[in-house]
Amino acid sequence: MNRRSPPWGAIEAFIVAARTGGFRDAAEKLGLSPSAFSRRIQALEEHIGVQLFDRSGPTPQLTAAGRRYLLRLEPGYQALRAATEWMAPDPSHRPLRVGISQSLAISWLLPRLHRFQACEPGIELILQTRSGDIDLLGGAADVGILFGDGQWRHLVSEPLMAVTAEVVCAERLAYDLPPPARIEDLPRHRLLEAVYPANQWRDWFHWAGQPSWSGQERLRFDSLQVLYEAAARGLGVALGVRPLVTPFLESGRLAVAFPGTWAIPGHYHIATAPGRRHDRAVQVFWQWLKEEAGAPENA
């Protein structure tokens, strides 16, 4: 038998209480009496069969189960709130939701975003960072920056910038790879590798005309930002993908270990669903991204 979802009011009461740290303040925020608010929390606990708050102290505290439940619930709660706000009657007041990977947002978009805000103060942005695919057709975002060959069915897209890679490492590791650096020196070092896109080291060795060392020690990451941070701390050598690795190179935290730049197949593209392409906010942001992609790295 399918189990019914708990009432929305009970879920909202739980999340607000977890955020505020007290039932009385949470009840005031929701415009409820303390007793009505408490009944909502009790109803939720009875529905799922788990105690969410420890009430033995002066103020209720989340239990371990409550913390786990909050961790799973809050993203959905935020998504529902954002979707409701986006459906405001006046389309000009809707924020523009931008889907982008966390690594690209941190390394490339955020350092430039002040220029967009300065020239277009009337367009509010919501950055939705994620490591997987961005569901533009399903409405998860209004516009996105995607990596690939541009062959996305039912999407409108345009190439934004090419992607290249170089072998990088911490400066102190670079001393172990003195010029002229040789690829044959790589087996002495741990390879830091991204989970996605997969097999980049294998493809780089193929491009360099060298067999890959299958038995070499590797450490894998699901975030390129964390991968580069690990490389900067001397945990191994990495394939530095530009523009994502550029801030680490410019700051001197990473150095190029070998000459030669590998052009990774594919581009970053700006993309949207066909029905959104002519929205003013999408058009403005689209054009601004194209201009920024053509700007110098240090602009």
PDB file of C-alpha atoms in Angstrom, residues 11-289:
ATOM      1  CA  ILE A  11       6.650  19.775   6.795  1.00  0.00           C
ATOM      2  CA  GLU A  12       6.855  23.570   6.745  1.00  0.00           C
ATOM      3  CA  ALA A  13       6.517  23.707  10.527  1.00  0.00           C
ATOM      4  CA  PHE A  14       9.359  21.205  10.921  1.00  0.00           C
ATOM      5  CA  ILE A  15      11.723  23.081   8.590  1.00  0.00           C
ATOM      6  CA  VAL A  16      10.986  26.492  10.136  1.00  0.00           C
ATOM      7  CA  ALA A  17      11.448  25.078  13.642  1.00  0.00           C
ATOM      8  CA  ALA A  18      14.754  23.474  12.661  1.00  0.00           C
ATOM      9  CA  ARG A  19      15.965  26.789  11.252  1.00  0.00           C
ATOM     10  CA  THR A  20      14.868  29.032  14.123  1.00  0.00           C
ATOM     11  CA  GLY A  21      15.840  26.675  16.935  1.00  0.00           C
ATOM     12  CA  GLY A  22      12.604  27.098  18.874  1.00  0.00           C
ATOM     13  CA  PHE A  23       8.920  26.301  18.536  1.00  0.00           C
ATOM     14  CA  ARG A  24       7.662  29.656  19.819  1.00  0.00           C
ATOM     15  CA  ASP A  25       9.591  31.759  17.279  1.00  0.00           C
ATOM     16  CA  ALA A  26       8.717  29.324  14.504  1.00  0.00           C
ATOM     17  CA  ALA A  27       5.031  29.488  15.419  1.00  0.00           C
ATOM     18  CA  GLU A  28       5.126  33.296  15.255  1.00  0.00           C
ATOM     19  CA  LYS A  29       6.736  33.204  11.810  1.00  0.00           C
ATOM     20  CA  LEU A  30       3.958  30.959  10.530  1.00  0.00           C
ATOM     21  CA  GLY A  31       1.196  32.882  12.317  1.00  0.00           C
ATOM     22  CA  LEU A  32       0.195  29.909  14.476  1.00  0.00           C
ATOM     23  CA  SER A  33      -0.503  29.557  18.160  1.00  0.00           C
ATOM     24  CA  PRO A  34       2.117  27.543  20.098  1.00  0.00           C
ATOM     25  CA  SER A  35      -0.337  24.702  20.634  1.00  0.00           C
ATOM     26  CA  ALA A  36      -1.334  24.551  16.963  1.00  0.00           C
ATOM     27  CA  PHE A  37       2.309  24.579  15.945  1.00  0.00           C
ATOM     28  CA  SER A  38       3.164  21.806  18.407  1.00  0.00           C
ATOM     29  CA  ARG A  39       0.309  19.688  17.044  1.00  0.00           C
ATOM     30  CA  ARG A  40       1.775  19.973  13.541  1.00  0.00           C
ATOM     31  CA  ILE A  41       5.154  18.714  14.722  1.00  0.00           C
ATOM     32  CA  GLN A  42       3.547  15.878  16.644  1.00  0.00           C
ATOM     33  CA  ALA A  43       1.453  14.917  13.622  1.00  0.00           C
ATOM     34  CA  LEU A  44       4.582  14.761  11.470  1.00  0.00           C
ATOM     35  CA  GLU A  45       6.433  12.604  14.005  1.00  0.00           C
ATOM     36  CA  GLU A  46       3.464  10.252  14.256  1.00  0.00           C
ATOM     37  CA  HIS A  47       3.170  10.091  10.475  1.00  0.00           C
ATOM     38  CA  ILE A  48       6.762   8.998   9.891  1.00  0.00           C
ATOM     39  CA  GLY A  49       7.131   7.121  13.194  1.00  0.00           C
ATOM     40  CA  VAL A  50      10.310   8.921  14.270  1.00  0.00           C
ATOM     41  CA  GLN A  51      11.029  11.491  16.989  1.00  0.00           C
ATOM     42  CA  LEU A  52      12.440  14.563  15.231  1.00  0.00           C
ATOM     43  CA  PHE A  53      13.011  16.826  18.247  1.00  0.00           C
ATOM     44  CA  ASP A  54      14.420  16.166  21.699  1.00  0.00           C
ATOM     45  CA  ARG A  55      12.171  18.159  24.051  1.00  0.00           C
ATOM     46  CA  SER A  56      13.996  17.338  27.290  1.00  0.00           C
ATOM     47  CA  GLY A  57      15.873  20.665  27.445  1.00  0.00           C
ATOM     48  CA  PRO A  58      14.696  24.268  27.652  1.00  0.00           C
ATOM     49  CA  THR A  59      14.439  24.441  23.847  1.00  0.00           C
ATOM     50  CA  PRO A  60      13.705  21.576  21.441  1.00  0.00           C
ATOM     51  CA  GLN A  61      16.781  20.201  19.680  1.00  0.00           C
ATOM     52  CA  LEU A  62      16.892  18.152  16.497  1.00  0.00           C
ATOM     53  CA  THR A  63      17.564  14.474  17.043  1.00  0.00           C
ATOM     54  CA  ALA A  64      19.978  12.607  14.779  1.00  0.00           C
ATOM     55  CA  ALA A  65      16.961  11.365  12.812  1.00  0.00           C
ATOM     56  CA  GLY A  66      15.651  14.943  12.619  1.00  0.00           C
ATOM     57  CA  ARG A  67      18.947  16.190  11.191  1.00  0.00           C
ATOM     58  CA  ARG A  68      18.920  13.462   8.549  1.00  0.00           C
ATOM     59  CA  TYR A  69      15.293  14.248   7.675  1.00  0.00           C
ATOM     60  CA  LEU A  70      16.045  17.971   7.379  1.00  0.00           C
ATOM     61  CA  LEU A  71      18.991  17.276   5.100  1.00  0.00           C
ATOM     62  CA  ARG A  72      16.738  15.375   2.711  1.00  0.00           C
ATOM     63  CA  LEU A  73      13.716  17.673   2.951  1.00  0.00           C
ATOM     64  CA  GLU A  74      15.239  21.136   2.698  1.00  0.00           C
ATOM     65  CA  PRO A  75      16.329  21.049  -0.995  1.00  0.00           C
ATOM     66  CA  GLY A  76      12.803  20.086  -2.036  1.00  0.00           C
ATOM     67  CA  TYR A  77      11.309  22.745   0.219  1.00  0.00           C
ATOM     68  CA  GLN A  78      13.559  25.403  -1.314  1.00  0.00           C
ATOM     69  CA  ALA A  79      12.699  24.194  -4.813  1.00  0.00           C
ATOM     70  CA  LEU A  80       8.968  24.472  -4.105  1.00  0.00           C
ATOM     71  CA  ARG A  81       9.394  27.984  -2.684  1.00  0.00           C
ATOM     72  CA  ALA A  82      11.490  29.062  -5.679  1.00  0.00           C
ATOM     73  CA  ALA A  83       9.017  27.575  -8.157  1.00  0.00           C
ATOM     74  CA  THR A  84       6.131  29.386  -6.491  1.00  0.00           C
ATOM     75  CA  GLU A  85       7.984  32.704  -6.482  1.00  0.00           C
ATOM     76  CA  TRP A  86       8.933  32.196 -10.128  1.00  0.00           C
ATOM     77  CA  MET A  87       5.262  31.766 -11.043  1.00  0.00           C
ATOM     78  CA  ALA A  88       4.529  35.341  -9.965  1.00  0.00           C
ATOM     79  CA  PRO A  89       1.835  36.975 -12.123  1.00  0.00           C
ATOM     80  CA  ASP A  90       4.231  39.567 -13.561  1.00  0.00           C
ATOM     81  CA  PRO A  91       6.886  37.747 -15.658  1.00  0.00           C
ATOM     82  CA  SER A  92       9.213  40.742 -15.444  1.00  0.00           C
ATOM     83  CA  HIS A  93       9.538  40.111 -11.701  1.00  0.00           C
ATOM     84  CA  ARG A  94      10.564  36.492 -12.060  1.00  0.00           C
ATOM     85  CA  PRO A  95      14.199  35.753 -11.250  1.00  0.00           C
ATOM     86  CA  LEU A  96      16.247  34.139 -14.005  1.00  0.00           C
ATOM     87  CA  ARG A  97      17.316  30.662 -12.946  1.00  0.00           C
ATOM     88  CA  VAL A  98      20.769  29.780 -14.287  1.00  0.00           C
ATOM     89  CA  GLY A  99      21.876  26.136 -14.287  1.00  0.00           C
ATOM     90  CA  ILE A 100      25.644  25.770 -14.073  1.00  0.00           C
ATOM     91  CA  SER A 101      28.190  23.379 -12.625  1.00  0.00           C
ATOM     92  CA  GLN A 102      29.634  24.378  -9.283  1.00  0.00           C
ATOM     93  CA  SER A 103      33.190  24.390 -10.661  1.00  0.00           C
ATOM     94  CA  LEU A 104      32.374  26.685 -13.569  1.00  0.00           C
ATOM     95  CA  ALA A 105      30.338  28.974 -11.338  1.00  0.00           C
ATOM     96  CA  ILE A 106      33.186  29.400  -8.842  1.00  0.00           C
ATOM     97  CA  SER A 107      36.073  29.698 -11.280  1.00  0.00           C
ATOM     98  CA  TRP A 108      34.533  31.577 -14.203  1.00  0.00           C
ATOM     99  CA  LEU A 109      31.077  33.064 -13.625  1.00  0.00           C
ATOM    100  CA  LEU A 110      31.274  34.487 -10.107  1.00  0.00           C
ATOM    101  CA  PRO A 111      34.378  36.661 -10.751  1.00  0.00           C
ATOM    102  CA  ARG A 112      32.470  38.295 -13.623  1.00  0.00           C
ATOM    103  CA  LEU A 113      28.992  38.484 -12.164  1.00  0.00           C
ATOM    104  CA  HIS A 114      29.415  41.964 -10.690  1.00  0.00           C
ATOM    105  CA  ARG A 115      29.564  43.346 -14.230  1.00  0.00           C
ATOM    106  CA  PHE A 116      26.204  41.805 -15.103  1.00  0.00           C
ATOM    107  CA  GLN A 117      24.644  43.159 -11.927  1.00  0.00           C
ATOM    108  CA  ALA A 118      26.048  46.604 -12.681  1.00  0.00           C
ATOM    109  CA  CYS A 119      24.642  46.783 -16.212  1.00  0.00           C
ATOM    110  CA  GLU A 120      21.377  44.868 -15.574  1.00  0.00           C
ATOM    111  CA  PRO A 121      20.292  45.605 -11.980  1.00  0.00           C
ATOM    112  CA  GLY A 122      16.679  44.790 -12.814  1.00  0.00           C
ATOM    113  CA  ILE A 123      17.395  41.114 -13.590  1.00  0.00           C
ATOM    114  CA  GLU A 124      17.613  38.930 -10.504  1.00  0.00           C
ATOM    115  CA  LEU A 125      19.581  35.698 -10.899  1.00  0.00           C
ATOM    116  CA  ILE A 126      19.275  32.400  -9.083  1.00  0.00           C
ATOM    117  CA  LEU A 127      22.357  30.213  -9.609  1.00  0.00           C
ATOM    118  CA  GLN A 128      21.464  26.554  -9.456  1.00  0.00           C
ATOM    119  CA  THR A 129      24.722  24.651  -9.212  1.00  0.00           C
ATOM    120  CA  ARG A 130      24.813  20.932  -9.729  1.00  0.00           C
ATOM    121  CA  SER A 131      27.238  18.229 -10.839  1.00  0.00           C
ATOM    122  CA  GLY A 132      24.897  16.338 -13.151  1.00  0.00           C
ATOM    123  CA  ASP A 133      22.856  17.284 -16.179  1.00  0.00           C
ATOM    124  CA  ILE A 134      20.669  20.380 -16.035  1.00  0.00           C
ATOM    125  CA  ASP A 135      17.031  19.678 -16.887  1.00  0.00           C
ATOM    126  CA  LEU A 136      16.181  22.710 -18.998  1.00  0.00           C
ATOM    127  CA  LEU A 137      13.221  21.062 -20.688  1.00  0.00           C
ATOM    128  CA  GLY A 138      11.734  20.040 -17.354  1.00  0.00           C
ATOM    129  CA  GLY A 139      11.944  23.604 -16.079  1.00  0.00           C
ATOM    130  CA  ALA A 140      14.704  23.124 -13.502  1.00  0.00           C
ATOM    131  CA  ALA A 141      16.396  26.230 -14.926  1.00  0.00           C
ATOM    132  CA  ASP A 142      15.581  28.871 -17.524  1.00  0.00           C
ATOM    133  CA  VAL A 143      19.031  28.942 -19.106  1.00  0.00           C
ATOM    134  CA  GLY A 144      22.100  26.806 -18.562  1.00  0.00           C
ATOM    135  CA  ILE A 145      25.752  26.405 -19.430  1.00  0.00           C
ATOM    136  CA  LEU A 146      26.273  22.839 -20.622  1.00  0.00           C
ATOM    137  CA  PHE A 147      29.380  20.970 -21.727  1.00  0.00           C
ATOM    138  CA  GLY A 148      29.208  18.728 -24.767  1.00  0.00           C
ATOM    139  CA  ASP A 149      28.959  18.643 -28.545  1.00  0.00           C
ATOM    140  CA  GLY A 150      25.865  20.836 -28.741  1.00  0.00           C
ATOM    141  CA  GLN A 151      23.660  18.034 -30.050  1.00  0.00           C
ATOM    142  CA  TRP A 152      20.906  18.262 -27.460  1.00  0.00           C
ATOM    143  CA  ARG A 153      17.516  17.348 -28.815  1.00  0.00           C
ATOM    144  CA  HIS A 154      14.780  19.935 -28.260  1.00  0.00           C
ATOM    145  CA  LEU A 155      17.190  22.569 -26.890  1.00  0.00           C
ATOM    146  CA  VAL A 156      18.453  25.784 -28.439  1.00  0.00           C
ATOM    147  CA  SER A 157      22.194  26.153 -27.836  1.00  0.00           C
ATOM    148  CA  GLU A 158      25.229  28.110 -28.978  1.00  0.00           C
ATOM    149  CA  PRO A 159      28.947  27.444 -28.336  1.00  0.00           C
ATOM    150  CA  LEU A 160      30.322  29.638 -25.578  1.00  0.00           C
ATOM    151  CA  MET A 161      33.974  28.654 -25.179  1.00  0.00           C
ATOM    152  CA  ALA A 162      36.398  25.865 -25.941  1.00  0.00           C
ATOM    153  CA  VAL A 163      37.949  23.718 -23.234  1.00  0.00           C
ATOM    154  CA  THR A 164      41.633  22.811 -22.955  1.00  0.00           C
ATOM    155  CA  ALA A 165      43.691  20.881 -20.415  1.00  0.00           C
ATOM    156  CA  GLU A 166      47.256  20.870 -19.125  1.00  0.00           C
ATOM    157  CA  VAL A 167      49.025  18.738 -16.552  1.00  0.00           C
ATOM    158  CA  VAL A 168      49.269  20.779 -13.351  1.00  0.00           C
ATOM    159  CA  CYS A 169      50.642  20.235  -9.873  1.00  0.00           C
ATOM    160  CA  ALA A 170      51.630  22.106  -6.739  1.00  0.00           C
ATOM    161  CA  GLU A 171      54.753  24.224  -7.082  1.00  0.00           C
ATOM    162  CA  ARG A 172      56.734  22.001  -4.714  1.00  0.00           C
ATOM    163  CA  LEU A 173      55.891  18.951  -6.823  1.00  0.00           C
ATOM    164  CA  ALA A 174      57.029  20.822  -9.901  1.00  0.00           C
ATOM    165  CA  TYR A 175      60.568  20.674  -8.518  1.00  0.00           C
ATOM    166  CA  ASP A 176      60.371  16.884  -8.934  1.00  0.00           C
ATOM    167  CA  LEU A 177      59.548  17.425 -12.600  1.00  0.00           C
ATOM    168  CA  PRO A 178      62.392  19.745 -13.617  1.00  0.00           C
ATOM    169  CA  PRO A 179      62.576  20.983 -17.202  1.00  0.00           C
ATOM    170  CA  PRO A 180      62.720  19.466 -19.643  1.00  0.00           C
ATOM    171  CA  ALA A 181      59.830  17.582 -18.047  1.00  0.00           C
ATOM    172  CA  ARG A 182      59.179  14.092 -19.332  1.00  0.00           C
ATOM    173  CA  ILE A 183      55.934  12.180 -19.397  1.00  0.00           C
ATOM    174  CA  GLU A 184      57.922   9.174 -18.206  1.00  0.00           C
ATOM    175  CA  ASP A 185      58.254  10.941 -14.823  1.00  0.00           C
ATOM    176  CA  LEU A 186      54.515  10.816 -14.215  1.00  0.00           C
ATOM    177  CA  PRO A 187      54.412   7.275 -12.741  1.00  0.00           C
ATOM    178  CA  ARG A 188      56.260   8.637  -9.705  1.00  0.00           C
ATOM    179  CA  HIS A 189      53.231  10.704  -8.766  1.00  0.00           C
ATOM    180  CA  ARG A 190      49.631   9.988  -7.860  1.00  0.00           C
ATOM    181  CA  LEU A 191      47.125  10.909 -10.569  1.00  0.00           C
ATOM    182  CA  LEU A 192      44.164  12.987  -9.413  1.00  0.00           C
ATOM    183  CA  GLU A 193      41.157  12.214 -11.559  1.00  0.00           C
ATOM    184  CA  ALA A 194      37.599  13.457 -11.993  1.00  0.00           C
ATOM    185  CA  VAL A 195      34.713  11.022 -11.814  1.00  0.00           C
ATOM    186  CA  TYR A 196      32.992  13.050 -14.548  1.00  0.00           C
ATOM    187  CA  PRO A 197      33.943  13.488 -17.338  1.00  0.00           C
ATOM    188  CA  ALA A 198      35.408  10.012 -17.062  1.00  0.00           C
ATOM    189  CA  ASN A 199      38.677   8.720 -18.559  1.00  0.00           C
ATOM    190  CA  GLN A 200      40.310  12.104 -19.133  1.00  0.00           C
ATOM    191  CA  TRP A 201      43.738  10.799 -18.127  1.00  0.00           C
ATOM    192  CA  ARG A 202      43.363   7.880 -20.540  1.00  0.00           C
ATOM    193  CA  ASP A 203      42.419  10.282 -23.335  1.00  0.00           C
ATOM    194  CA  TRP A 204      45.284  12.629 -22.431  1.00  0.00           C
ATOM    195  CA  PHE A 205      47.851   9.798 -22.602  1.00  0.00           C
ATOM    196  CA  HIS A 206      46.444   8.814 -25.986  1.00  0.00           C
ATOM    197  CA  TRP A 207      46.749  12.423 -27.196  1.00  0.00           C
ATOM    198  CA  ALA A 208      50.338  12.551 -25.879  1.00  0.00           C
ATOM    199  CA  GLY A 209      51.195   9.338 -27.723  1.00  0.00           C
ATOM    200  CA  GLN A 210      51.920   7.431 -24.514  1.00  0.00           C
ATOM    201  CA  PRO A 211      50.398   4.325 -22.962  1.00  0.00           C
ATOM    202  CA  SER A 212      48.546   4.966 -19.723  1.00  0.00           C
ATOM    203  CA  TRP A 213      49.788   3.275 -16.567  1.00  0.00           C
ATOM    204  CA  SER A 214      46.874   1.192 -15.364  1.00  0.00           C
ATOM    205  CA  GLY A 215      48.567   0.280 -12.082  1.00  0.00           C
ATOM    206  CA  GLN A 216      49.401   3.837 -11.094  1.00  0.00           C
ATOM    207  CA  GLU A 217      47.922   5.133  -7.851  1.00  0.00           C
ATOM    208  CA  ARG A 218      44.901   7.365  -8.438  1.00  0.00           C
ATOM    209  CA  LEU A 219      42.569   9.462  -6.328  1.00  0.00           C
ATOM    210  CA  ARG A 220      39.148  10.361  -7.731  1.00  0.00           C
ATOM    211  CA  PHE A 221      36.888  13.342  -7.040  1.00  0.00           C
ATOM    212  CA  ASP A 222      33.341  14.285  -8.011  1.00  0.00           C
ATOM    213  CA  SER A 223      34.206  18.007  -7.867  1.00  0.00           C
ATOM    214  CA  LEU A 224      36.913  19.652  -9.950  1.00  0.00           C
ATOM    215  CA  GLN A 225      37.276  22.422  -7.392  1.00  0.00           C
ATOM    216  CA  VAL A 226      38.082  19.863  -4.707  1.00  0.00           C
ATOM    217  CA  LEU A 227      40.388  18.045  -7.137  1.00  0.00           C
ATOM    218  CA  TYR A 228      42.404  21.218  -7.804  1.00  0.00           C
ATOM    219  CA  GLU A 229      42.500  21.982  -4.094  1.00  0.00           C
ATOM    220  CA  ALA A 230      43.962  18.518  -3.525  1.00  0.00           C
ATOM    221  CA  ALA A 231      46.541  19.132  -6.260  1.00  0.00           C
ATOM    222  CA  ALA A 232      47.454  22.499  -4.730  1.00  0.00           C
ATOM    223  CA  ARG A 233      48.085  20.715  -1.422  1.00  0.00           C
ATOM    224  CA  GLY A 234      50.536  18.342  -3.112  1.00  0.00           C
ATOM    225  CA  LEU A 235      48.426  15.176  -3.166  1.00  0.00           C
ATOM    226  CA  GLY A 236      49.271  14.473  -6.811  1.00  0.00           C
ATOM    227  CA  VAL A 237      49.174  15.764 -10.373  1.00  0.00           C
ATOM    228  CA  ALA A 238      45.976  16.707 -12.170  1.00  0.00           C
ATOM    229  CA  LEU A 239      44.647  17.591 -15.571  1.00  0.00           C
ATOM    230  CA  GLY A 240      43.910  21.283 -15.240  1.00  0.00           C
ATOM    231  CA  VAL A 241      40.910  22.151 -17.388  1.00  0.00           C
ATOM    232  CA  ARG A 242      40.727  25.747 -18.499  1.00  0.00           C
ATOM    233  CA  PRO A 243      38.917  27.926 -17.645  1.00  0.00           C
ATOM    234  CA  LEU A 244      38.198  26.002 -14.420  1.00  0.00           C
ATOM    235  CA  VAL A 245      41.816  25.772 -13.265  1.00  0.00           C
ATOM    236  CA  THR A 246      42.777  29.319 -14.291  1.00  0.00           C
ATOM    237  CA  PRO A 247      42.349  30.910 -10.811  1.00  0.00           C
ATOM    238  CA  PHE A 248      44.679  28.305  -9.273  1.00  0.00           C
ATOM    239  CA  LEU A 249      47.337  28.981 -11.921  1.00  0.00           C
ATOM    240  CA  GLU A 250      47.033  32.758 -11.667  1.00  0.00           C
ATOM    241  CA  SER A 251      47.388  32.642  -7.888  1.00  0.00           C
ATOM    242  CA  GLY A 252      50.469  30.433  -8.121  1.00  0.00           C
ATOM    243  CA  ARG A 253      48.890  27.625  -6.118  1.00  0.00           C
ATOM    244  CA  LEU A 254      49.265  25.353  -9.149  1.00  0.00           C
ATOM    245  CA  ALA A 255      51.889  25.293 -11.885  1.00  0.00           C
ATOM    246  CA  VAL A 256      51.939  23.732 -15.357  1.00  0.00           C
ATOM    247  CA  ALA A 257      54.048  20.575 -15.113  1.00  0.00           C
ATOM    248  CA  PHE A 258      54.471  19.760 -18.823  1.00  0.00           C
ATOM    249  CA  PRO A 259      54.419  21.824 -21.984  1.00  0.00           C
ATOM    250  CA  GLY A 260      51.565  21.204 -24.355  1.00  0.00           C
ATOM    251  CA  THR A 261      47.865  21.965 -24.265  1.00  0.00           C
ATOM    252  CA  TRP A 262      45.254  19.328 -25.037  1.00  0.00           C
ATOM    253  CA  ALA A 263      42.081  20.541 -26.733  1.00  0.00           C
ATOM    254  CA  ILE A 264      39.321  18.552 -25.056  1.00  0.00           C
ATOM    255  CA  PRO A 265      36.577  17.505 -27.490  1.00  0.00           C
ATOM    256  CA  GLY A 266      33.453  19.539 -26.903  1.00  0.00           C
ATOM    257  CA  HIS A 267      32.633  23.085 -25.814  1.00  0.00           C
ATOM    258  CA  TYR A 268      30.758  24.876 -23.121  1.00  0.00           C
ATOM    259  CA  HIS A 269      27.434  25.919 -24.614  1.00  0.00           C
ATOM    260  CA  ILE A 270      24.748  28.275 -23.456  1.00  0.00           C
ATOM    261  CA  ALA A 271      21.391  26.590 -23.858  1.00  0.00           C
ATOM    262  CA  THR A 272      17.705  26.956 -23.139  1.00  0.00           C
ATOM    263  CA  ALA A 273      14.350  25.475 -24.094  1.00  0.00           C
ATOM    264  CA  PRO A 274      13.001  26.915 -27.381  1.00  0.00           C
ATOM    265  CA  GLY A 275      10.059  28.532 -25.623  1.00  0.00           C
ATOM    266  CA  ARG A 276      12.362  30.571 -23.377  1.00  0.00           C
ATOM    267  CA  ARG A 277      14.866  31.798 -25.971  1.00  0.00           C
ATOM    268  CA  HIS A 278      13.038  35.058 -26.673  1.00  0.00           C
ATOM    269  CA  ASP A 279      12.361  36.015 -23.046  1.00  0.00           C
ATOM    270  CA  ARG A 280      14.056  39.333 -22.449  1.00  0.00           C
ATOM    271  CA  ALA A 281      16.035  38.152 -19.409  1.00  0.00           C
ATOM    272  CA  VAL A 282      17.291  35.088 -21.270  1.00  0.00           C
ATOM    273  CA  GLN A 283      18.283  37.198 -24.284  1.00  0.00           C
ATOM    274  CA  VAL A 284      20.149  39.735 -22.151  1.00  0.00           C
ATOM    275  CA  PHE A 285      21.994  37.109 -20.118  1.00  0.00           C
ATOM    276  CA  TRP A 286      22.751  35.072 -23.260  1.00  0.00           C
ATOM    277  CA  GLN A 287      24.367  38.049 -24.987  1.00  0.00           C
ATOM    278  CA  TRP A 288      26.275  39.040 -21.863  1.00  0.00           C
ATOM    279  CA  LEU A 289      27.723  35.525 -21.504  1.00  0.00           C
TER     280      LEU A 289
END
